[in-house]
mmCIF file of C-alpha atoms and ligand atoms in Angstrom:
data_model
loop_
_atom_site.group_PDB
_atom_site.id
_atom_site.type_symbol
_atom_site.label_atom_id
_atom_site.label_comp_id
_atom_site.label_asym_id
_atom_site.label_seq_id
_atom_site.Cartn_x
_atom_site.Cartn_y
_atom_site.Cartn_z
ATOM 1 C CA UNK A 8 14.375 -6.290 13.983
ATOM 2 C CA UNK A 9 13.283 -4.278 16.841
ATOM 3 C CA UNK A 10 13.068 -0.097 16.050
ATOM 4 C CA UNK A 11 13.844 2.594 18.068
ATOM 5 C CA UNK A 12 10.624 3.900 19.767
ATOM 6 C CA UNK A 13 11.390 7.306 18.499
ATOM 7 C CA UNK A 14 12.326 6.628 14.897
ATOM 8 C CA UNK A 15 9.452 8.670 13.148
ATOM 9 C CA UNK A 16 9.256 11.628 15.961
ATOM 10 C CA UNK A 17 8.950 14.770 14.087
ATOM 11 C CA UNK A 18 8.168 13.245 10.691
ATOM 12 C CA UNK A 19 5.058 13.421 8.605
ATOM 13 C CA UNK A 20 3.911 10.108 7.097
ATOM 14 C CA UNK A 21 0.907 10.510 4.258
ATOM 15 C CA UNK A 22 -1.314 7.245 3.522
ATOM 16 C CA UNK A 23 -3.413 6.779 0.946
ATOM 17 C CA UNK A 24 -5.955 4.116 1.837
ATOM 18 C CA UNK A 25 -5.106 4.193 5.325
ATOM 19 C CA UNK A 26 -8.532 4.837 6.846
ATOM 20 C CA UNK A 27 -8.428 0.466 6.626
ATOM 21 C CA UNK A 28 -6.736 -2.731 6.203
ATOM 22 C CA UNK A 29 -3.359 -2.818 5.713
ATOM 23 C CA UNK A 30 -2.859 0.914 5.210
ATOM 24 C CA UNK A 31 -4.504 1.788 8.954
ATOM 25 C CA UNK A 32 -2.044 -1.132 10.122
ATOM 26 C CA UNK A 33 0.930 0.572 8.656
ATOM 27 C CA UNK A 34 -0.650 4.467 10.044
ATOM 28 C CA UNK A 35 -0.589 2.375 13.407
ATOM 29 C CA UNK A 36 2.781 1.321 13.454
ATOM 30 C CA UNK A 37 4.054 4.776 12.176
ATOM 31 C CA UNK A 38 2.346 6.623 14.738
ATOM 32 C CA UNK A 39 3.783 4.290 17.821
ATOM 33 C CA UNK A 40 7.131 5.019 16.402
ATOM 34 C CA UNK A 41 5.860 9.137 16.706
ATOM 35 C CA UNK A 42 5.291 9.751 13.097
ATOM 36 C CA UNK A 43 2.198 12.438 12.906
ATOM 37 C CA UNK A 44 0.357 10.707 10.152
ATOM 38 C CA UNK A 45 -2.487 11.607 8.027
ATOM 39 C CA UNK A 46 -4.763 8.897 6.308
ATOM 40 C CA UNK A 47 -7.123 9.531 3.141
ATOM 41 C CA UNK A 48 -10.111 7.320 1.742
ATOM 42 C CA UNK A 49 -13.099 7.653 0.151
ATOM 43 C CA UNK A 50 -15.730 7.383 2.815
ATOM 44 C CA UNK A 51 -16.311 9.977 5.125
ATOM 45 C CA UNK A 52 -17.596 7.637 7.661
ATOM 46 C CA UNK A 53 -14.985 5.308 7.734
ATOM 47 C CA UNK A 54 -12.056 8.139 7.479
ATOM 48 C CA UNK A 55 -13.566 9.606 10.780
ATOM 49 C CA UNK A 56 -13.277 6.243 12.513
ATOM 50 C CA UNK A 57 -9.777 5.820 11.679
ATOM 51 C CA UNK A 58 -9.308 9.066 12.874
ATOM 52 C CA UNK A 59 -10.274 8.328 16.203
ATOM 53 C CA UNK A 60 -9.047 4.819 16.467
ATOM 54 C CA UNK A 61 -5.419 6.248 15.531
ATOM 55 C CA UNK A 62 -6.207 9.631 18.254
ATOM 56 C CA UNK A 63 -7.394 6.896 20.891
ATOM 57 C CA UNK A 64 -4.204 5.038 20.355
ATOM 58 C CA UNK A 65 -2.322 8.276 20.820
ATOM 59 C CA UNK A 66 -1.321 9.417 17.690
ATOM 60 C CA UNK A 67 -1.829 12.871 15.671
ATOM 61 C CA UNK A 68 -3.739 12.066 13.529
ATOM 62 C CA UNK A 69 -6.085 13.532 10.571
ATOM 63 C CA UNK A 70 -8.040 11.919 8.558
ATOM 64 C CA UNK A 71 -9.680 13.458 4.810
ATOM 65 C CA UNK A 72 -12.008 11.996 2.302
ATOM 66 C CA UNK A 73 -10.518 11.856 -1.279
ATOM 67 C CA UNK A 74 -10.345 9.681 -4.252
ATOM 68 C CA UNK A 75 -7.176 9.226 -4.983
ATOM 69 C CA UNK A 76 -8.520 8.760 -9.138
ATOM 70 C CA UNK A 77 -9.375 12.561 -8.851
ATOM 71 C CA UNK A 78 -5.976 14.519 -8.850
ATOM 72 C CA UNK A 79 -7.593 18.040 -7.436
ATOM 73 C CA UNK A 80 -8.932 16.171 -4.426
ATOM 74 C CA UNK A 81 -5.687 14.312 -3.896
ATOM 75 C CA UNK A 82 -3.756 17.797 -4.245
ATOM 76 C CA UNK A 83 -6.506 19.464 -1.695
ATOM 77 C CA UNK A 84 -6.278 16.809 0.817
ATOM 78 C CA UNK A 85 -1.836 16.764 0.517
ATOM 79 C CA UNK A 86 -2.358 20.916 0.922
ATOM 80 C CA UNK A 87 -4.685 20.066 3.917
ATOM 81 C CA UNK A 88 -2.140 17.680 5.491
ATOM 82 C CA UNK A 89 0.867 19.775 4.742
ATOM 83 C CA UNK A 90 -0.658 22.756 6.398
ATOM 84 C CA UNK A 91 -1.689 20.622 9.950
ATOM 85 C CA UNK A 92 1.707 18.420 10.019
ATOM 86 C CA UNK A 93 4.283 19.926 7.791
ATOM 87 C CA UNK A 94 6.206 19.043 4.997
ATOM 88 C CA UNK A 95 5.552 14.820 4.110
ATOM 89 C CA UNK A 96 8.878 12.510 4.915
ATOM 90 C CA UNK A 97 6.701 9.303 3.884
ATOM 91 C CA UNK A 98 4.563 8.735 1.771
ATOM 92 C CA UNK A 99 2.698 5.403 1.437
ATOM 93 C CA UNK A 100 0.429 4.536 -1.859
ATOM 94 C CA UNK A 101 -1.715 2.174 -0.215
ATOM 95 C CA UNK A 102 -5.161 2.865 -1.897
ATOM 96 C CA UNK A 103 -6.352 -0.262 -4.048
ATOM 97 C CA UNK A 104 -9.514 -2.113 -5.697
ATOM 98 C CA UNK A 105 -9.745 -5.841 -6.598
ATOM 99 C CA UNK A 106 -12.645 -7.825 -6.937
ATOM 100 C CA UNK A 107 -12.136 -11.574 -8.643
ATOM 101 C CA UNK A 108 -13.536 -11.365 -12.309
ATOM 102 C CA UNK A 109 -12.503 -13.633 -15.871
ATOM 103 C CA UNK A 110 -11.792 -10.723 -18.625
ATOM 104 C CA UNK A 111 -13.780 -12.331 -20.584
ATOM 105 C CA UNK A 112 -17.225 -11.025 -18.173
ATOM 106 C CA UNK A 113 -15.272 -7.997 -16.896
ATOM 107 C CA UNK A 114 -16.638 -4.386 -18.476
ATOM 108 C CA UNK A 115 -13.956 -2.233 -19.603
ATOM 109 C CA UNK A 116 -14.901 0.449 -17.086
ATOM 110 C CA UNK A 117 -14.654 -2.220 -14.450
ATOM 111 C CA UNK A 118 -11.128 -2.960 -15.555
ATOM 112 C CA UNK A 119 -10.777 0.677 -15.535
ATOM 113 C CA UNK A 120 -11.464 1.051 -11.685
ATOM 114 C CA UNK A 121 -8.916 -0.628 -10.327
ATOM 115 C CA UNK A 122 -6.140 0.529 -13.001
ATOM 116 C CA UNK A 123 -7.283 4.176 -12.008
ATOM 117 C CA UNK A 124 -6.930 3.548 -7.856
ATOM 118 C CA UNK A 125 -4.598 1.318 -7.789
ATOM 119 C CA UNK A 126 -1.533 2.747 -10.819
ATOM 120 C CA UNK A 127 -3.185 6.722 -11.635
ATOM 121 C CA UNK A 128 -4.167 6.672 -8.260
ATOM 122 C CA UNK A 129 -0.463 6.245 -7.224
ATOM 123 C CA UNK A 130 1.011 8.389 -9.804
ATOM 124 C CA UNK A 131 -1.731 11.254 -8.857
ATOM 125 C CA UNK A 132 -0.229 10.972 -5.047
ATOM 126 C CA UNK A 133 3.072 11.174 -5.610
ATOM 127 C CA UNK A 134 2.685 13.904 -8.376
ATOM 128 C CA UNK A 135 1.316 16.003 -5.825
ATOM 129 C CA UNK A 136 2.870 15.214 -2.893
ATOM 130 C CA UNK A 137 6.234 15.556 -4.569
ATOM 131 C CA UNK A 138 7.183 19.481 -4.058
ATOM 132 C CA UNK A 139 6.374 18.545 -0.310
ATOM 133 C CA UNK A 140 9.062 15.894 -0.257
ATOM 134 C CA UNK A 141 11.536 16.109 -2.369
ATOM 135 C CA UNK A 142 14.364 16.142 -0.116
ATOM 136 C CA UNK A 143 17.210 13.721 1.171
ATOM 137 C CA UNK A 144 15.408 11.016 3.574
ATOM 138 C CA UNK A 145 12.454 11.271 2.391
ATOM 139 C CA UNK A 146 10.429 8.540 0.457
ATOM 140 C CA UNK A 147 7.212 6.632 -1.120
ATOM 141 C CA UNK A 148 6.505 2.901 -0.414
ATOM 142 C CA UNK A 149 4.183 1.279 -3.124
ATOM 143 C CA UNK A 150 1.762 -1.190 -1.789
ATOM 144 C CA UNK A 151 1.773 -3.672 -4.576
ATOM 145 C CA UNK A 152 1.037 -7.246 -4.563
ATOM 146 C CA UNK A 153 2.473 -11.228 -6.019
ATOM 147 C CA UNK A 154 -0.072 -10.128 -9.230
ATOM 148 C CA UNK A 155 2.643 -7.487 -10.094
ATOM 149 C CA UNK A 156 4.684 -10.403 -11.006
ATOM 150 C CA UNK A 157 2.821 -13.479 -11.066
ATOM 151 C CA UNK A 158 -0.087 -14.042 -13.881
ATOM 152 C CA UNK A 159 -3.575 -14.768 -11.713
ATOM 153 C CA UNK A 160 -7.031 -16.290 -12.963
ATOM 154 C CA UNK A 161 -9.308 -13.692 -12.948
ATOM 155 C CA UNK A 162 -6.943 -10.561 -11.498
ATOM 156 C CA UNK A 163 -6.526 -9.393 -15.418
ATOM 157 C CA UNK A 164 -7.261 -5.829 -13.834
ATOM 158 C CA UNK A 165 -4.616 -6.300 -10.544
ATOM 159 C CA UNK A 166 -1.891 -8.165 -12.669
ATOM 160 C CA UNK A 167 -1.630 -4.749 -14.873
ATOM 161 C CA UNK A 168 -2.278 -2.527 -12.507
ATOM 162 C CA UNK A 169 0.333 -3.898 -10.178
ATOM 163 C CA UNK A 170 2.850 -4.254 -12.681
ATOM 164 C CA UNK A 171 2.207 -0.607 -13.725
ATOM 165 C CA UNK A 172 2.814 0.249 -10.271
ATOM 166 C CA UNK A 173 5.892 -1.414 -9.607
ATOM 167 C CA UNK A 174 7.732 -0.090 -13.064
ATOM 168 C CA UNK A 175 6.769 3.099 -12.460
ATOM 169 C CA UNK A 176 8.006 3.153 -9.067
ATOM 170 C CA UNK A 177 11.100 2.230 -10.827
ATOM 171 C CA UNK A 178 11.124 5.145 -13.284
ATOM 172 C CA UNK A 179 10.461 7.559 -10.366
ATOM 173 C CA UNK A 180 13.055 5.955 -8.390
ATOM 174 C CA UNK A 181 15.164 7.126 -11.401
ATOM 175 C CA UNK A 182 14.216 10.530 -11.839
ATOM 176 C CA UNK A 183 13.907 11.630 -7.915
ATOM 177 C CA UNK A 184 16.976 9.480 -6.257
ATOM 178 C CA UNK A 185 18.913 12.949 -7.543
ATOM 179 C CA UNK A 186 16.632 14.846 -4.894
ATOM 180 C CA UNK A 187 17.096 12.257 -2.494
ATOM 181 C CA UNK A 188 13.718 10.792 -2.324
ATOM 182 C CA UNK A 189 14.033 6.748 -2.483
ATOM 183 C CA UNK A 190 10.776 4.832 -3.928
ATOM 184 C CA UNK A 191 10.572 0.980 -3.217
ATOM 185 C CA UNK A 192 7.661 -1.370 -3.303
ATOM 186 C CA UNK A 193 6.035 -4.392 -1.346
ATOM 187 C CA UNK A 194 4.366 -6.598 -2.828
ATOM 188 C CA UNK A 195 2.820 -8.718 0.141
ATOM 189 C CA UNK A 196 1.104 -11.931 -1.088
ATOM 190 C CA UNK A 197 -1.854 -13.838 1.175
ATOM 191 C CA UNK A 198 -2.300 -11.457 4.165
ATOM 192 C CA UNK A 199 -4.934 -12.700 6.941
ATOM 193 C CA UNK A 200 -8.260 -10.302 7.829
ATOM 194 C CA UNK A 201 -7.913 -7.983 4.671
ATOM 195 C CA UNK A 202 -10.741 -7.483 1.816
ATOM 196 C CA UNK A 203 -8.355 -8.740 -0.276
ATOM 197 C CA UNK A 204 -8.155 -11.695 0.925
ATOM 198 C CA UNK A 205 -11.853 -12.297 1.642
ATOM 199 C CA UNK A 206 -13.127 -11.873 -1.994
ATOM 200 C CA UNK A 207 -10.326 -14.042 -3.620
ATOM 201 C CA UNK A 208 -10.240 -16.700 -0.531
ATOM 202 C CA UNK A 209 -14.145 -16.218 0.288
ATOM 203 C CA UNK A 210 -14.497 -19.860 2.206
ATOM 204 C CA UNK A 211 -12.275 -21.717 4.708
ATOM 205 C CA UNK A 212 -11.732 -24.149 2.072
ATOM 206 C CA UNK A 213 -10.252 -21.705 -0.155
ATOM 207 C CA UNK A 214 -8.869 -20.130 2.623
ATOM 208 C CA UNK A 215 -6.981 -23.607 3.874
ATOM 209 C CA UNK A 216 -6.240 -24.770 -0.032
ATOM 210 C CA UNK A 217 -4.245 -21.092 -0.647
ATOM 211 C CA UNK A 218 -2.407 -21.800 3.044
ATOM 212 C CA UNK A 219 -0.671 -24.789 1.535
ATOM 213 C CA UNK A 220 0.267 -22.993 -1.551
ATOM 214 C CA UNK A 221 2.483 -20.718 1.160
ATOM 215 C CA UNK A 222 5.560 -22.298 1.621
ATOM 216 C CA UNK A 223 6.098 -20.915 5.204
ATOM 217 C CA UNK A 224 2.712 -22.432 5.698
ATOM 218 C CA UNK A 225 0.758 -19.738 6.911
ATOM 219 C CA UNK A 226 -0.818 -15.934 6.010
ATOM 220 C CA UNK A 227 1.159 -13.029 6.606
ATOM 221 C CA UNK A 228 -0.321 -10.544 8.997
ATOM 222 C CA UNK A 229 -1.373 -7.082 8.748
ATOM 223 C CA UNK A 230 1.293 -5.904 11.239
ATOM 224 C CA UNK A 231 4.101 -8.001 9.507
ATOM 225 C CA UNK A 232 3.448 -5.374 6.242
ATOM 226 C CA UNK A 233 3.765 -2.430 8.752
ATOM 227 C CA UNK A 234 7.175 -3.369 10.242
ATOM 228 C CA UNK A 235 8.262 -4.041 6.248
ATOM 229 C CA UNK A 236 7.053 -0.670 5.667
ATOM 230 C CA UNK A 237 8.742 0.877 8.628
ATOM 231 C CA UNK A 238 11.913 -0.411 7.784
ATOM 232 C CA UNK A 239 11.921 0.892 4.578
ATOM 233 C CA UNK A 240 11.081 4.321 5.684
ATOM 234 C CA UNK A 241 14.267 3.719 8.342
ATOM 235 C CA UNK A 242 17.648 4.919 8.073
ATOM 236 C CA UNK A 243 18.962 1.169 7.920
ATOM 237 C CA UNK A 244 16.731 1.372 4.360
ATOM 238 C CA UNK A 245 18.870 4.473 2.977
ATOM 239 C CA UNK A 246 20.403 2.688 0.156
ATOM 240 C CA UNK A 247 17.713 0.904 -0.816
ATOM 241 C CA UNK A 248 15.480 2.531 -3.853
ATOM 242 C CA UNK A 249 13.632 1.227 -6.633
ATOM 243 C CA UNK A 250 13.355 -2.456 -5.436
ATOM 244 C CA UNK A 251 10.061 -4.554 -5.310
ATOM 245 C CA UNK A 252 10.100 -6.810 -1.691
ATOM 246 C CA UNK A 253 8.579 -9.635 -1.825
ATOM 247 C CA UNK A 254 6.800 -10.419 1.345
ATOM 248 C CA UNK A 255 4.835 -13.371 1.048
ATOM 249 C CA UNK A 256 6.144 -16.476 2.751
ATOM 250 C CA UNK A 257 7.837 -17.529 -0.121
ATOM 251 C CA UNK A 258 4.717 -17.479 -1.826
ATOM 252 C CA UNK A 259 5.888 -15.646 -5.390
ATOM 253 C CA UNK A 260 8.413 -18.336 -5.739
ATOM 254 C CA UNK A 261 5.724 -20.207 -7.606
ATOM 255 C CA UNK A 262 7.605 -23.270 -7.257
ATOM 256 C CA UNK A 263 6.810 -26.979 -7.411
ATOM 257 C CA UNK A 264 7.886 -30.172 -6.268
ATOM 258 C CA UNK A 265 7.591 -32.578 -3.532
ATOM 259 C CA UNK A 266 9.300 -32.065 0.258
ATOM 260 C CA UNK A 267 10.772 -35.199 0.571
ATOM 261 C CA UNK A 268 10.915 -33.930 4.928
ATOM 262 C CA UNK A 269 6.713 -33.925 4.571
HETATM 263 N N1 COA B 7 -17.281 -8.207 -10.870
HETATM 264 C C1 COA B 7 -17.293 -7.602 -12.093
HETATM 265 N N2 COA B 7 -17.337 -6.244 -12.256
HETATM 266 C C2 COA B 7 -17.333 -5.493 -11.141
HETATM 267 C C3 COA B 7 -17.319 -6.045 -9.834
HETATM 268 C C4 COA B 7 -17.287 -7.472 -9.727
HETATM 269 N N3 COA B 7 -17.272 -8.083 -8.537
HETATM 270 N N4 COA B 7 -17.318 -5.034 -8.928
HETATM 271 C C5 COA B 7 -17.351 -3.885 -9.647
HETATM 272 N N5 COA B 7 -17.343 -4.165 -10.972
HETATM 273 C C6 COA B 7 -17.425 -3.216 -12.062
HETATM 274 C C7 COA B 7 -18.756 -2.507 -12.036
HETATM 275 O O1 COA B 7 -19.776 -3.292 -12.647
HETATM 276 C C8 COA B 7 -18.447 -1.243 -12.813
HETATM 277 O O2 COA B 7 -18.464 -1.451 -14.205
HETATM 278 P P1 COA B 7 -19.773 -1.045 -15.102
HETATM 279 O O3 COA B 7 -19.933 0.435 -14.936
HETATM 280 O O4 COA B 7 -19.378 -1.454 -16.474
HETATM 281 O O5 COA B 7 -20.911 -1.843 -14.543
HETATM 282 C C9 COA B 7 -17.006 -0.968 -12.446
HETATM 283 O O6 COA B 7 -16.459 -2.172 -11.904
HETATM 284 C C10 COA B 7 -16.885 0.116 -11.411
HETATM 285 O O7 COA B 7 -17.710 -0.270 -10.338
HETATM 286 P P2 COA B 7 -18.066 0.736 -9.176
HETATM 287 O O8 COA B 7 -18.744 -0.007 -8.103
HETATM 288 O O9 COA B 7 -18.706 1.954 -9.735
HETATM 289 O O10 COA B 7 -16.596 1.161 -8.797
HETATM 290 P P3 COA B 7 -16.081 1.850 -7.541
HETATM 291 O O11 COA B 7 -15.131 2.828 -8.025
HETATM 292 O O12 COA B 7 -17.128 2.302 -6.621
HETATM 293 O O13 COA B 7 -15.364 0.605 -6.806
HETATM 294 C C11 COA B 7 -14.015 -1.326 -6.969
HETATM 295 C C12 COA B 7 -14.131 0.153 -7.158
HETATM 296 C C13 COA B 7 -14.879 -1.960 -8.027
HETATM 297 C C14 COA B 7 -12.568 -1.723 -7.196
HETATM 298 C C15 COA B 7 -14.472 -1.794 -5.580
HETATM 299 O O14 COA B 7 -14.317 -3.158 -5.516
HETATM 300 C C16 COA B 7 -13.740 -1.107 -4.462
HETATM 301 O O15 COA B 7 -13.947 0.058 -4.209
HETATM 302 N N6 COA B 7 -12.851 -1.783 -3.762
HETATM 303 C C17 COA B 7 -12.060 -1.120 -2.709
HETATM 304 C C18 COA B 7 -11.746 -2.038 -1.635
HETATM 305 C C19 COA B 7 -10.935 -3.195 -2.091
HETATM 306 O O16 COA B 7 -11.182 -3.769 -3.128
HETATM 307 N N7 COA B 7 -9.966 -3.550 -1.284
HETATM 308 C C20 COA B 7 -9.130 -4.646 -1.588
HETATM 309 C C21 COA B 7 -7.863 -4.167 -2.176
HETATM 310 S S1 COA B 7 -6.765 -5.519 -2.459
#
């Protein structure tokens, strides 16, 4: 599907996690399409390099340090935004933790981390960003993942996070489609060059063994998310809300069987 050039001009898109991966994929592809979009993360260091990446590849863009498990900071940074680019048309909850662990070894507070960025991170983002965007057109795209869905060795931590994520997407989608505001997730499975994908793939091997578990063959690419997340921020998305999209090469289908075609 090919987007108009101008279909974000004059709208404010809001990322949390944005300042890498993914998230600074999807910032990229919301700025060419003239979205002014602002980007949070932890790390000072790294938020300032997105910063300028995005500004070198012409966008307006800013850039804050927050932690999304702290709802003040979340609620500074949204005021900050607000008051440089306006009132927030998108927002994406992008910011995530994952590191491969059996429950069995994992510390509660390690379990903890990830629940806390990845599901109250999510609800402490929309929470505060909601007064600046509850109107019609406006909406939140969940970054969620296959664990949302599909049970995982040693993602104990992801699966329920996830799954939080995506059902309370749902519920939101529920209580805000009266103010217009439409809530959908993706849940992107094996995506090439992400941190994700290095610590639970960590060798070519692995790397090669989860490409044939892809039934398109191949890993998804960092862009591919960004054009799924465009779309759903587009007009030709307007009757779509509180729906989970797959985008994973067929990977969730967790099927089995021989292809008789080789
Ligand atoms: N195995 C087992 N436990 C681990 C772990 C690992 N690889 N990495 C961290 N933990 C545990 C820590 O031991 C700690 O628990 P403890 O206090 O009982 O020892 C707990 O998790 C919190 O660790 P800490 O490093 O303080 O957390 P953090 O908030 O700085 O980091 C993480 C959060 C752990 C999720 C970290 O991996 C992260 O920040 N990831 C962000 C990037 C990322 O994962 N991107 C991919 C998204 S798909």
């Amino acid at each position: 599907m090919t987007f108009a050039p101008d279909l974000l001009v004059g709208k404010h898109a809001f990322i949390t996690g944005g300042t890498r991966g993914i998230n600074l994929s999807i910032a990229h592809r919301f700025a060419k399409a003239g979205a002014k979009v602002t980007v949070i993360g932890r790390d000072a260091e790294r938020a300032a390099g997105a910063e300028k990446q995005l500004r070198d590849a012409g966008a307006t863009a800013l850039a804050l340090t927050a932690d999304v498990r702290d709802y003040a900071a979340v609620d500074g940074v949204i005021g900050k935004s607000v008051a440089a680019h306006g009132p927030i048309d998108v927002l994406v909850c992008g910011a995530a933790g994952n590191f491969p662990a059996p429950a069995a070894a994992m510390s509660t507070n390690g379990f903890k981390a990830v629940v806390e960025i990845d599901l109250v991170g999510a609800f402490n983002a929309c929470r505060a960003a909601f007064q600046h965007l509850r109107k019609p057109g406006a909406c939140v795209t969940f970054i969620s993942a296959n664990q949302a869905y599909m049970p995982a060795m040693l993602q104990a931590h992801v699966c329920a996070a996830k799954a939080g994520v995506d059902m309370m997407m749902k519920a939101l989608a529920m209580e805000w489609g009266g103010s217009g505001v439409r809530l959908n997730s993706i849940a992107p499975g094996p995506i090439a060059d992400t941190e994700g994908m290095a610590r639970l793939a960590s060798t070519p091997e692995a790397r090669a063994a989860a490409e044939k578990r892809v039934p398109l063959g191949r890993f998804g690419t960092k862009d591919e998310v960004a054009e799924v997340a465009l779309f759903l921020a587009s007009p030709a998305a307007a009757y779509i809300t509180g729906a989970v999209l797959a985008m994973d090469g067929g990977f969730g289908l967790g099927g089995f069987g021989l292809n008789p075609l080789g």
